[in-house]
Structure formats: C-alpha cells, structure tokens
Coordinates of C-alpha atoms and ligand atoms in Angstrom, one line a residue:
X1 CA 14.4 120.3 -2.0
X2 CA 15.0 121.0 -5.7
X3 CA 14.3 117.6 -7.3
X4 CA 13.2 118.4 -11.0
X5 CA 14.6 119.3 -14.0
X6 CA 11.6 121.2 -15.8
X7 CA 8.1 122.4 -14.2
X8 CA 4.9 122.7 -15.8
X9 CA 1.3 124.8 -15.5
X10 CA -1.8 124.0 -16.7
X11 CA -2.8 120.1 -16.4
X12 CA -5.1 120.4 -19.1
X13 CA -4.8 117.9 -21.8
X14 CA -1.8 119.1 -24.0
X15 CA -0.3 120.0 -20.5
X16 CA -0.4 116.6 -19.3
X17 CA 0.5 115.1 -21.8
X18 CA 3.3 117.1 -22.6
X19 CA 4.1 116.6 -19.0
X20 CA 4.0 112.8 -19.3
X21 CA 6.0 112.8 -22.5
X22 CA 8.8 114.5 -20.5
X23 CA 8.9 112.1 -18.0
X24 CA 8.9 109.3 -19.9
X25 CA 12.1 110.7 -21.9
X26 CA 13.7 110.3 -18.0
X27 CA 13.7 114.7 -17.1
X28 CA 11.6 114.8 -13.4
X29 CA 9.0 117.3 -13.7
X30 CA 7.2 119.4 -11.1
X31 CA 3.6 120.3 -12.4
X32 CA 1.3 122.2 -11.5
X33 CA -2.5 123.7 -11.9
X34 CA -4.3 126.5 -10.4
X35 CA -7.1 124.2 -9.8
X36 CA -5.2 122.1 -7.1
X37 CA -7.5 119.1 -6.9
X38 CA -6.3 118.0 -10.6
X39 CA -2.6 117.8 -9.8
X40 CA -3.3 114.3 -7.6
X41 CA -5.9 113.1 -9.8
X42 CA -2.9 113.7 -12.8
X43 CA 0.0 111.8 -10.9
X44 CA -3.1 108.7 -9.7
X45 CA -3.6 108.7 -13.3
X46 CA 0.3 108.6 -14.7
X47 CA 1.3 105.0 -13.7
X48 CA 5.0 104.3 -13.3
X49 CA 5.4 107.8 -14.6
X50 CA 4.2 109.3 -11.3
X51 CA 7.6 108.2 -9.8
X52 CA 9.3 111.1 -12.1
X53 CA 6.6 113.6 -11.3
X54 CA 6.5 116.2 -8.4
X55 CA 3.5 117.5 -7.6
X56 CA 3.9 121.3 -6.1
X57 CA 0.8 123.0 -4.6
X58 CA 1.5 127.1 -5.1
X59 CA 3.8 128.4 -7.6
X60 CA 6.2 128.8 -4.9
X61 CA 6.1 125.1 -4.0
X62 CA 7.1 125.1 -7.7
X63 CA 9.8 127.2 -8.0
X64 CA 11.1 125.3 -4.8
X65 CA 11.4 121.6 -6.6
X66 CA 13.3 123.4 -9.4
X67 CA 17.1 122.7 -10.3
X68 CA 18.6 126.1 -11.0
X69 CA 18.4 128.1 -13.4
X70 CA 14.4 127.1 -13.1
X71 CA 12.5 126.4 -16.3
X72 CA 8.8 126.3 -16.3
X73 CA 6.8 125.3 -18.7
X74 CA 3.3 127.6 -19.2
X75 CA 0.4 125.3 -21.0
X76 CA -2.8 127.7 -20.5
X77 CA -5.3 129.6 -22.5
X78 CA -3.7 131.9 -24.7
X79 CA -4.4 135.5 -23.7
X80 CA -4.8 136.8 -20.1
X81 CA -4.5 133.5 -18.2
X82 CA -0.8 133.9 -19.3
X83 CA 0.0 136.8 -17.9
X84 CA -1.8 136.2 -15.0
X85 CA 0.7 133.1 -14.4
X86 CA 3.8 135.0 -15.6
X87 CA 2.6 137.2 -12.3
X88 CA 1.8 134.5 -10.3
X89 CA 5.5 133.2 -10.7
X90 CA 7.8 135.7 -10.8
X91 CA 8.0 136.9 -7.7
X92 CA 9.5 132.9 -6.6
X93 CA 11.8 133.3 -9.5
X94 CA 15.5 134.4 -10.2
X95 CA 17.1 136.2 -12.4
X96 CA 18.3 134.0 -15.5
X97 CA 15.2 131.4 -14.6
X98 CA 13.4 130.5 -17.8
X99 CA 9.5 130.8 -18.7
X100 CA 8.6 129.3 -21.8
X101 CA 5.1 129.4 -23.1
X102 CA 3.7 126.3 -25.2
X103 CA 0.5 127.1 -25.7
X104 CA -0.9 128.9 -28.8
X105 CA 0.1 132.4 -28.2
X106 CA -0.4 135.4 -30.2
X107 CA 2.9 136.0 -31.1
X108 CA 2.4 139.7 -30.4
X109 CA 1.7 139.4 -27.0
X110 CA 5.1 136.5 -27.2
X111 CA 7.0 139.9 -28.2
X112 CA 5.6 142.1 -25.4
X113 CA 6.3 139.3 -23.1
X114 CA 9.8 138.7 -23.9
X115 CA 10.6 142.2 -23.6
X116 CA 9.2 143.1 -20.4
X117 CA 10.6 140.0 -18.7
X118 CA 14.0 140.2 -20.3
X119 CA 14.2 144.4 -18.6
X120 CA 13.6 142.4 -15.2
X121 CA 16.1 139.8 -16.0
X122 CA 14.2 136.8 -16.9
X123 CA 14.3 134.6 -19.9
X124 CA 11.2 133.8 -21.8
X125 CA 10.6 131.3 -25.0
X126 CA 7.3 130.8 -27.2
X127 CA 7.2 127.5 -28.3
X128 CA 5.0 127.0 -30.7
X129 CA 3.9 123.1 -30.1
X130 CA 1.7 121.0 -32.5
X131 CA -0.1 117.7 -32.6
X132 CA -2.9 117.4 -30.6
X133 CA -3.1 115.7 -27.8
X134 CA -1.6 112.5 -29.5
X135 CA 1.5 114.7 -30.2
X136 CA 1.9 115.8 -27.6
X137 CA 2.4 112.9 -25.7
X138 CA 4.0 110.9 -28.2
X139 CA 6.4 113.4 -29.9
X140 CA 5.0 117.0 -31.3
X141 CA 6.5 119.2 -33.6
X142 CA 7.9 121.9 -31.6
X143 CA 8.9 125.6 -32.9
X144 CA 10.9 128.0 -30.5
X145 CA 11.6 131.6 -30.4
X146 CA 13.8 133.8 -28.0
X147 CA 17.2 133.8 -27.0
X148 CA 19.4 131.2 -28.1
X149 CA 20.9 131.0 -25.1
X150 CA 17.5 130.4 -22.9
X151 CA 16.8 127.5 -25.5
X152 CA 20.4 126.1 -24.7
X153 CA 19.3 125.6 -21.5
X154 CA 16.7 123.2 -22.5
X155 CA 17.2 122.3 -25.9
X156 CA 18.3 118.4 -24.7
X157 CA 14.4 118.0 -23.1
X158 CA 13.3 119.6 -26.0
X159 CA 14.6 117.8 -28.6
X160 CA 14.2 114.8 -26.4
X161 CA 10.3 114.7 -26.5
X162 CA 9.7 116.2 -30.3
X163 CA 8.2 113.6 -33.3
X164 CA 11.5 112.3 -35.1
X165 CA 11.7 112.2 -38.8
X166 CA 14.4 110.0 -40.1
X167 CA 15.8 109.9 -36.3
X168 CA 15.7 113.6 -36.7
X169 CA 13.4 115.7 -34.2
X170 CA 11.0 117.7 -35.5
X171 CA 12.4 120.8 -33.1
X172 CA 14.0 124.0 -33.7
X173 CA 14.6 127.1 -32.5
X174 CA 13.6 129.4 -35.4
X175 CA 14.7 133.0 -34.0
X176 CA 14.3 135.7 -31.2
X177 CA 10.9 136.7 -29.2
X178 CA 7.8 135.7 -31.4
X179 CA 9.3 133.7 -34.0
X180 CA 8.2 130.3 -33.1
X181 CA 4.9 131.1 -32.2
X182 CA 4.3 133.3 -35.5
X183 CA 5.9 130.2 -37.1
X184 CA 3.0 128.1 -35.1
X185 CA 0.6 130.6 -36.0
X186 CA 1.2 130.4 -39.9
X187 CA 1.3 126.4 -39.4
X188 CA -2.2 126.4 -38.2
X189 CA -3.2 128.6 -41.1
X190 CA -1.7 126.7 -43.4
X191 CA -4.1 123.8 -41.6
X192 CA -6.9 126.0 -41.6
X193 CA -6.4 126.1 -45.7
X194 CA -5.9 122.5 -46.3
X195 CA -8.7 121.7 -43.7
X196 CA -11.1 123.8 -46.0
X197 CA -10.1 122.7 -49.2
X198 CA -10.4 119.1 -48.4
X199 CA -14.1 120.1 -46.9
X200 CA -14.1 121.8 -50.7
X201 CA -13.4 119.0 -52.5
X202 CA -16.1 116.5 -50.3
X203 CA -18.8 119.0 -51.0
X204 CA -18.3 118.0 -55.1
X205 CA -18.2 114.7 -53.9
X206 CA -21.0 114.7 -51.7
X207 CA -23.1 117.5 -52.4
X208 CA -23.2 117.6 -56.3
X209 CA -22.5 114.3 -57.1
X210 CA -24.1 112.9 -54.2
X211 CA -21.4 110.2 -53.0
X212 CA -21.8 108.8 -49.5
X213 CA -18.9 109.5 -47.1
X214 CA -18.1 106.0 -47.0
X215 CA -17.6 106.3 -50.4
X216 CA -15.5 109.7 -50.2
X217 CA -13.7 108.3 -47.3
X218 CA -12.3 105.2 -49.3
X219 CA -11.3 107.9 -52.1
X220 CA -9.2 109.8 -49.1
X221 CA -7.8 106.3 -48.1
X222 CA -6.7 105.9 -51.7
X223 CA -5.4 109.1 -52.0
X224 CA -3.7 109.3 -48.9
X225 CA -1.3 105.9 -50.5
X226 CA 0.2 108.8 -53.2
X227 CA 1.2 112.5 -53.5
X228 CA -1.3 113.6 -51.1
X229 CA -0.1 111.4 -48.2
X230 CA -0.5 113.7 -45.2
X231 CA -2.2 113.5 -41.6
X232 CA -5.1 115.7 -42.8
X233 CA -6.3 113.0 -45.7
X234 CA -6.1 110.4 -43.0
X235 CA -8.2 111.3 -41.0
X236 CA -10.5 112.3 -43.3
X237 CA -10.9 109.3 -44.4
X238 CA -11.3 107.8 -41.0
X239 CA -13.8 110.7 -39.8
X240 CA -15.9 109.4 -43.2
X241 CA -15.8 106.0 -42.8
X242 CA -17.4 106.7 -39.3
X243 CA -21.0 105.8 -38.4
X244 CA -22.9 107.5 -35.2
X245 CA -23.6 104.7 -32.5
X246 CA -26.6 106.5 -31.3
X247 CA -28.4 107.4 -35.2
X248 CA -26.5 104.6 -37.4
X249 CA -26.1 107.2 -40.0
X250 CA -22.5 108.6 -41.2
X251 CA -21.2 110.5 -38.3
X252 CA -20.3 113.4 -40.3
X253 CA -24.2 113.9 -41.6
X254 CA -25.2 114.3 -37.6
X255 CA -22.2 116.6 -37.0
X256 CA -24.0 120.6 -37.4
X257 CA -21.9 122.1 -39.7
X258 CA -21.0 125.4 -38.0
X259 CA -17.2 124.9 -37.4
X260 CA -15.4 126.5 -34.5
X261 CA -12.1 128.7 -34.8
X262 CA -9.7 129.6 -31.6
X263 CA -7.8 132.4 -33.3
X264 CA -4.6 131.2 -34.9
X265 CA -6.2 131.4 -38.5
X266 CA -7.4 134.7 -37.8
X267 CA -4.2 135.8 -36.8
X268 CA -2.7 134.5 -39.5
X269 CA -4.6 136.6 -41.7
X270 CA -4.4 139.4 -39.8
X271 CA -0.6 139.3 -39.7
X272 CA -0.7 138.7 -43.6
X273 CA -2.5 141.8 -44.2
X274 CA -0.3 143.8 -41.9
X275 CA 2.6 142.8 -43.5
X276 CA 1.5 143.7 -47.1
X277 CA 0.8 140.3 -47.9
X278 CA -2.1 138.5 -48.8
X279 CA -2.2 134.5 -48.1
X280 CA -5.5 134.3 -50.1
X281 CA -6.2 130.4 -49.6
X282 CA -6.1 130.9 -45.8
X283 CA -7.7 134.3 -45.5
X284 CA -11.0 132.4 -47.3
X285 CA -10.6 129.4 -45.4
X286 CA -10.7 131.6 -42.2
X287 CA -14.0 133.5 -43.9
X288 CA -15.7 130.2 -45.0
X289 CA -15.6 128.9 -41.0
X290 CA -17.1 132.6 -40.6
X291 CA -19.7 131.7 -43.1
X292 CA -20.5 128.3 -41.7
X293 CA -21.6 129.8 -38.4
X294 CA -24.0 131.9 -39.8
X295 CA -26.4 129.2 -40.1
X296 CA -29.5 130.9 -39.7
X297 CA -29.1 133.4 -43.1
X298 CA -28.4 130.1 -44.9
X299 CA -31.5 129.1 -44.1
X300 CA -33.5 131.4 -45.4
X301 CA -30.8 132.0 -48.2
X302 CA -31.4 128.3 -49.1
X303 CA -35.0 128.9 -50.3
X304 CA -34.3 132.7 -52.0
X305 CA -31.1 132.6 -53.7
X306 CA -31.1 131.3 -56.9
X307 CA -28.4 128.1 -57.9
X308 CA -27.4 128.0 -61.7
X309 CA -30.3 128.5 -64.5
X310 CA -28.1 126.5 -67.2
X311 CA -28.2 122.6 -67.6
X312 CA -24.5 122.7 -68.3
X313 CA -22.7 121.3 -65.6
X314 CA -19.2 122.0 -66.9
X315 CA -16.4 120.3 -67.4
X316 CA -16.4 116.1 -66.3
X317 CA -14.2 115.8 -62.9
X318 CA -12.5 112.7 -62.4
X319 CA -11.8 111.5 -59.2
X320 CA -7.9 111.7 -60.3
X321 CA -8.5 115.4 -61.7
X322 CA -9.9 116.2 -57.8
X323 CA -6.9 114.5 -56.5
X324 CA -4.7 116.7 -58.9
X325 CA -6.8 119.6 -57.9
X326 CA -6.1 119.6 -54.4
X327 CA -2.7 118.9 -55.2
X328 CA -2.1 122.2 -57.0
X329 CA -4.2 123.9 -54.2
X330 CA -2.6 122.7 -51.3
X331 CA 1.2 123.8 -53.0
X332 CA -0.2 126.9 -53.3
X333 CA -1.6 127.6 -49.8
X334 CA 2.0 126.3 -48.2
X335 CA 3.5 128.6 -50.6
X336 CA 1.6 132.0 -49.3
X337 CA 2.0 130.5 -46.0
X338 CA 5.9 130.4 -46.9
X339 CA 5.9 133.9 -48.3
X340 CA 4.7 135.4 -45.6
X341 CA 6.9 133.4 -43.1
X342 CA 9.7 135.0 -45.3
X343 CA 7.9 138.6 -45.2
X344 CA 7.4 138.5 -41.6
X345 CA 11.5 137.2 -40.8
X346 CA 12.5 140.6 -42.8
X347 CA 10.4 142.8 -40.7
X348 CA 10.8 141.5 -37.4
X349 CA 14.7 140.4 -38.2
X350 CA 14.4 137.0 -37.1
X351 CA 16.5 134.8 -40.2
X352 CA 13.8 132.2 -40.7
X353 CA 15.2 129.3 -41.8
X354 CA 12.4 128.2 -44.0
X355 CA 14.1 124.9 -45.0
X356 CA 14.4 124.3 -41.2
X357 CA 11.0 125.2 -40.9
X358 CA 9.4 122.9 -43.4
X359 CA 11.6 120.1 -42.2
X360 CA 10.3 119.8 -38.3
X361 CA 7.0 119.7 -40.1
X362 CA 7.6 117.0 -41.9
X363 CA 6.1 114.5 -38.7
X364 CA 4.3 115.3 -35.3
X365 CA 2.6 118.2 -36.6
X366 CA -1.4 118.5 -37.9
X367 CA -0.1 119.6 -41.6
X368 CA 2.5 116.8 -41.7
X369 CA 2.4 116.1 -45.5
X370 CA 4.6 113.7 -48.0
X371 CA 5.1 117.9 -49.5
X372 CA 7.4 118.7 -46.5
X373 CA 10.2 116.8 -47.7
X374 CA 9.9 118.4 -50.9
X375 CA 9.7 121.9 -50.0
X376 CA 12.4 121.4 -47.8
X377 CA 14.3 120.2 -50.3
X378 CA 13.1 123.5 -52.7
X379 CA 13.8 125.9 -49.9
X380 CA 17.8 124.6 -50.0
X381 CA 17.4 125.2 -54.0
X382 CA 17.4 127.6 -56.2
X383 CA 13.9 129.6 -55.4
X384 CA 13.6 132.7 -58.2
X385 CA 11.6 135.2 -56.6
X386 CA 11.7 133.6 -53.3
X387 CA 8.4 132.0 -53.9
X388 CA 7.8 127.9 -53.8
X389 CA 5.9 128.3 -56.9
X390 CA 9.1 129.0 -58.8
X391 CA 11.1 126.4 -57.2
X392 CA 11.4 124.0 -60.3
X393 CA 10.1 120.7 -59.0
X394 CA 7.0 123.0 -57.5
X395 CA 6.8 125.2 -61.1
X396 CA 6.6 121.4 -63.0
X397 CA 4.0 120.2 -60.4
X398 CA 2.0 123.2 -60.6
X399 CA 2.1 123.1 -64.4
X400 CA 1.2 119.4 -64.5
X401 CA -1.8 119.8 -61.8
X402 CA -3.5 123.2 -62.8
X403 CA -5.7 122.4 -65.2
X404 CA -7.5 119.6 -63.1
X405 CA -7.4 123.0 -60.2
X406 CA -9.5 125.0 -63.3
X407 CA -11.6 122.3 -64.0
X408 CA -12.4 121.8 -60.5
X409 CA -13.4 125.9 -59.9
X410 CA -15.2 126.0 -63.2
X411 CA -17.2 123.0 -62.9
X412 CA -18.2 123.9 -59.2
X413 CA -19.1 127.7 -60.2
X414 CA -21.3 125.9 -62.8
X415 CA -22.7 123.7 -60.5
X416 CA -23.5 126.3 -57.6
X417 CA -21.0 124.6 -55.3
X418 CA -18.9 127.1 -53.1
X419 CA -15.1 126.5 -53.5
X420 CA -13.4 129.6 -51.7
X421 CA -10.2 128.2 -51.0
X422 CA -9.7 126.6 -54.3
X423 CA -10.7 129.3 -55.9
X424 CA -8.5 131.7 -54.1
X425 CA -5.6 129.7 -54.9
X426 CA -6.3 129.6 -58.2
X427 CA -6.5 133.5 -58.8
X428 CA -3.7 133.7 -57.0
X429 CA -1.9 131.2 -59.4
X430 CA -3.3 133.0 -62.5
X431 CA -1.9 136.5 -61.1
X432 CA 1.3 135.0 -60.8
X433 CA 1.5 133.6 -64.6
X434 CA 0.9 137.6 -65.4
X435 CA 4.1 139.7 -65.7
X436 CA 1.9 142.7 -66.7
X437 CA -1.6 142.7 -64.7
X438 CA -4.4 144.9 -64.1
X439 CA -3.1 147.1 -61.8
X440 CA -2.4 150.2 -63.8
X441 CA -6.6 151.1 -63.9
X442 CA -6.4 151.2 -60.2
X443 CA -3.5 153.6 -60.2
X444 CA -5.4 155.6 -63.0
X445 CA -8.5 155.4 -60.7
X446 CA -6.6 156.6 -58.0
X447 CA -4.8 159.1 -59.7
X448 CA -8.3 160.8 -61.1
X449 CA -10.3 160.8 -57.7
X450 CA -7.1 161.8 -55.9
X451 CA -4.0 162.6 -57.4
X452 CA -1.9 160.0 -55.9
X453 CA 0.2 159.8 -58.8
X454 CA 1.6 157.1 -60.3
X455 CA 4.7 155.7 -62.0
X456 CA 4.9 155.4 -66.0
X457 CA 6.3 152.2 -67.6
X458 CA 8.7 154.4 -70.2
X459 CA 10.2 156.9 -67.3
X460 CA 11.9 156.6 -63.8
X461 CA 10.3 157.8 -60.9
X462 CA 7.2 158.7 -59.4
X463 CA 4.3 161.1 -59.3
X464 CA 3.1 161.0 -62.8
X465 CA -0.3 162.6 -63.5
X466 CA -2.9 161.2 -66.4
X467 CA -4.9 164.2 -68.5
X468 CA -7.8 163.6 -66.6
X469 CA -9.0 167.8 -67.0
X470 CA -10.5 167.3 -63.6
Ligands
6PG1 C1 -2.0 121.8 -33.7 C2 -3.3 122.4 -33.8 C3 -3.8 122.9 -32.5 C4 -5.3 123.1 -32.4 C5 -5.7 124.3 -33.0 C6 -7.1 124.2 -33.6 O1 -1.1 122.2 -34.4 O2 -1.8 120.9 -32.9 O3 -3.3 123.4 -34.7 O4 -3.0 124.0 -32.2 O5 -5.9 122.0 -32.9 O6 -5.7 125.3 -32.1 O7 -7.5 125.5 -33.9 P1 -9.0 125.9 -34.1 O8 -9.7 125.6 -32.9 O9 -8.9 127.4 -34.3 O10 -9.5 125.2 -35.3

C-alpha cells in the first residue's frame, strides 16, 4: 500500500541523513539501498524516526509504498552507479513520476539524463545539496535544476528540510536540466579556492614564521569574530586547536599532507575553460591538491631545488594585513566563481538568478560566509560589467584590502613560500585594473607565425596584417 510521500536510495551517510531530516519535518519516506542488510540496521538506528520510515526491499517494493506521482530521491556515487539506479527503477515507474538526483553529479551527465528520461516521460531534478553530513541532517543548502513543474511537486519537502537564513530556506530552484548541479559544482570550487587559500595563508604562518597551530588556530578564532566570519575559518580554527590522542602532537602535523579531490573542483575548471572563462583562483587551487599528491618529487625536490639566495624577506606582514589579504582573495575567487555562473546561464539558457544563488548560500552550505549577504545584496545592485569586482561596496573593499593581498604574494615569493591561489587572484585583480593589456604581442605573434589576423585599435573590423615580410 502506498504509505510515503518521498523515497530514497543509497543509505550512505548524506542519504541517511537526508532521509532522517525528511522525516523529522513529518513527510514518511520509503528508503532504500542496494545492499539490503543496511536498510534495518538504518530504521534500528533512527529512534522515534523509524515510525515515519518504510523500509522497501527491491526498487519495486519502492515504487509500491509511493503516493502518486512517485518521487525518489537518488543519493549514490556520482557516475555509473546513477544510471545503473535510474535502470533499476524505471521499469516500476509511471509516467510523470519524479527522479531527482542529490548527489554530486556532473551536471553533464544531469543534462543527458533529463533528456533521455523526459523522451520516455519521466521527470528528473539535479539537486545540488551541500553541507556535509551535518547539513544534511540538520538543514543543507539545496540547489535544483529541471522543470519547474517537477520541483512543484516537491518543493514543500524541499524547502521544508533546507538550512534557514533569517527564517528563509536556503533552497531554490535555479533553472532547467543541469543548473543546480553546475550551480553545486561551481559552489564546491568556490570551496576548493577558499580551502587553499586559507591552507596559503597557514603556511606563512606556520612554515615561514614558524607559529604553532594552536597559535594559527586562535588567529582563525579571532578572525572568524569579523569580515571573515564563514564556516571554513571555523573550522580551521577548531581542526588547529586539535591535538592527536595517540601522538600528543597537533593533529594537523600527523595528518600526511597529500589532499584528496572527488571531482567537483575539476569540473569546475574544466567547465571554466570550456566556456572561455578562466576562474584562476580555483583552477590553482584544484592544481595545488594535484601538487600535494605528488609527494614523492617533493622529496627529492626538497634537497635540489634552491629557496631564495637574498636575506631580504620582503615586506613585514601583520597578522591584520593576512586577514586583509585573504579578504581581497576570497572576493575575488567568489567573483570568478560568479562570472562563470553568469557565463554558463547564457550558454545553456538557464536565467541564473545569481542574487538567488548567493542568498541560499548564505547558511547550510560549506562556503557559507558573512560575504553572502553582501554579494547578494551587489548582485540586486548596480554591477558594471557584470562582474562583483565592480559592484561598489566590492570595488571599495577590494581597494581597501589589496595592498595587504600584494604584500602577502610579494613577501611569500621572497620567502620561497608557494601561494598559488593568492597569487592567481591577484593577477587576475591586476589584469582587471588594465583597460589596455598585453594582448596585442600575442595577436602580433600570431599574426607572424600564422596569419590569423588581427583587429587595429584606429579601424573597424578584422583581418589586419602587420609588415612582417615573412
Ligand atoms: C558540500 C561539499 C561536499 C563534499 C565535497 C568534497 O558542499 O557539502 O562540497 O559536496 O565535501 O564533495 O569534495 P572533495 O572530496 O573533492 O574535496
């Protein structure tokens, strides 16, 4: 007998705890997992809880405890395991029955998906979901993409279980096929920056001035009280403060510092370049993860590659100039992340609302930052150029930060300490201050080896030759 409002696959943790969460918000749920033995083990686990969930066996015992038109929620590993569900389901489904995908899809394959399901009359969402396993039990940020009128149909449990900011969830559907996961997808870039530049700025601390992490933690705490306020700084400061049981030594100097990477930052990049875009600050925070698992050439790297020759370490750094540094860095890594949110809603005609956007990040989500409110705020605002960097409250911060941001990159090139992702935000900052860059050698260059032509600054059009006599 159909009993429940919503089913779910995949009792792995963001499953079942995105399961629980709906429960708890009073929608019945029938879940699910290929490996069978975990769906009892989940409901023994889920307290009074249990009493709203229905366990079902085989897909079809799935689609059987669903109210119509069925809405199933798939929480697996991105890739094949999807589609290897979508097949598993569809022949218990019905036309008009709703799949929607919360895990962290490619949004690609969210496209393909949509548009071979919709020819056989199904309805499919990606819902881009973040927060951890915290979030998700406790209220994500949720971003969804597909039809309007498949989100209708569940847009009350949605809303019901997302992270509230000012009593407002942090949900949205942001437009058609892949839109919520590309906006998911550029989210965790965006982390994958600010991730990297915080590691950036601990390495000054740490490895050039040789701090402890208590010590570096305490400065995040501090930090974490003004303009930097976001989930990211607090943790850090907790994950510094932290001592291993087993060693008594700082937890994060027993940690091997290779760091791990599931593909959204990648894609991220990947989608950037595609697009004509380039969202520097993420594309080298993505690269420095790469670097940090190629452990063994820094090893021998670390005894035959010289560090600076000069005694001059650069510019002093206060610790208020690093806070202002990351300050101006982190602006500019949402910005690119923002641009190419726009770039990506022209080609793929979804009408990003990039005000929306910034607002259902402002709680539940890993890059939840005091910024959010502010950006929202810019993206309503007058934005020349369509960039944040132009907004005016972003264009006074950026002004009022940046040289702390230069003396920051100078003073670590000095010192021999890598800051990729600073760096990269910098340049991109400086090329932006240029109305006339360096571009016109590369055309030249072009134009001599090839002919490509190019266009002149004094005439229209295109196809200009220079008197090379080659
Ligand atoms: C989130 C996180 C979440 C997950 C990432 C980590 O928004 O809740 O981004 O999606 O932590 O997948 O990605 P990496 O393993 O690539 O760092």
């Amino acid at each position: 007998m159909a009993q429940a409002r919503i089913g779910l696959i995949g009792l792995g943790v963001m499953g079942a705890n995105l399961a629980l969460n709906i429960a708890e918000k009073g929608f019945p749920v029938a879940v699910h997992n290929r490996t069978t033995s975990a769906i009892g083990d989940f409901i023994g686990t889920a307290g009074d809880l249990a009493a709203s969930l229905v366990p079902a066996m085989t897909p079809a015992d799935l689609a059987a405890a669903l109210t119509a038109p069925r809405a199933i929620i798939i929480m697996v590993k991105a890739g094949a395991p999807v589609d290897a569900t979508i097949d598993a389901l569809k022949p218990h489904l019905d036309p008009g029955d709703i799949l929607i995908d919360a895990g962290n899809a490619d949004f690609n394959d969210t496209r393909r998906r949509e548009a071979a399901l919709s020819a056989e009359g199904f309805r499919f969402v990606g819902m881009g979901v973040s927060g951890g396993e915290e979030g998700a039990r406790n209220g994500p940020s949720i971003m969804v993409g597909g039809a309007p009128e498949a989100f209708a149909e569940i847009e009350d449990i949605v809303l019901a279980i997302a992270a509230t900011y000012q009593d407002a969830p942090c949900a949205a559907h942001l437009g058609s096929d892949g839109a919520g996961h590309f906006v998911k997808t550029v989210h965790n870039g965006i982390e994958y920056a600010d991730m990297q530049m915080i590691a950036e700025v601990y390495g000054i601390l740490r490895q050039s001035d040789g701090r402890s992490p208590a010590q570096i933690g305490a400065l995040f705490e501090d930090w974490n009280g003004g303009p930097l306020q976001s989930y990211l700084a607090e943790i850090t400061a907790k994950v510094l403060a932290a001592t291993d049981p087993e060693s008594g030594r700082p937890m994060v100097d027993v940690i091997l510092d290779r760091a791990g990477q599931k593909g959204t930052g990648r894609w991220t990049v990947i989608e950037a370049l595609k697009l004509g875009q380039s969202a520097s600050a993420i594309e080298a925070a993505v690269g420095a993860r790469s670097w940090s698992s190629v452990k063994d050439l820094r090893e021998i790297g670390q005894d035959r590659l010289h560090g600076p020759q000069s005694s001059d370490p650069g510019p002093i750094l206060l610790d208020a100039d690093l806070e202002r540094a990351l300050l101006a860095a982190r602006v500019i890594a949402y910005a690119q992340g923002f641009s190419l949110l726009a770039a990506a809603s022209d080609e793929f005609g979804w009408t990003l609302d990039l005000a929306r956007t910034a607002e259902i990040w402002r709680a539940g989500c890993i890059i939840r930052s005091a910024l959010l409110d502010d950006i929202a705020t810019a993206f309503r605002g007058d934005l020349p150029g369509g960039s944040l960097i132009l907004a005016p409250a972003f264009t006074r911060l950026l002004n009022d930060n940046i040289g702390a941001l230069r003396r920051l990159v100078a003073r670590a090139s000095l010192s021999g300490q890598p800051v990729p992702a600073m760096a990269a935000a910098l340049s991109y900052f400086d090329t932006m201050r240029h109305a006339r860059g360096t571009a016109a050698l590369i055309q030249a260059q072009r134009d001599f080896f090839g002919a490509h032509g190019f266009e002149r600054t004094d005439r229209d059009g295109d196809g200009y030759h220079g008197p090379w006599g080659n």
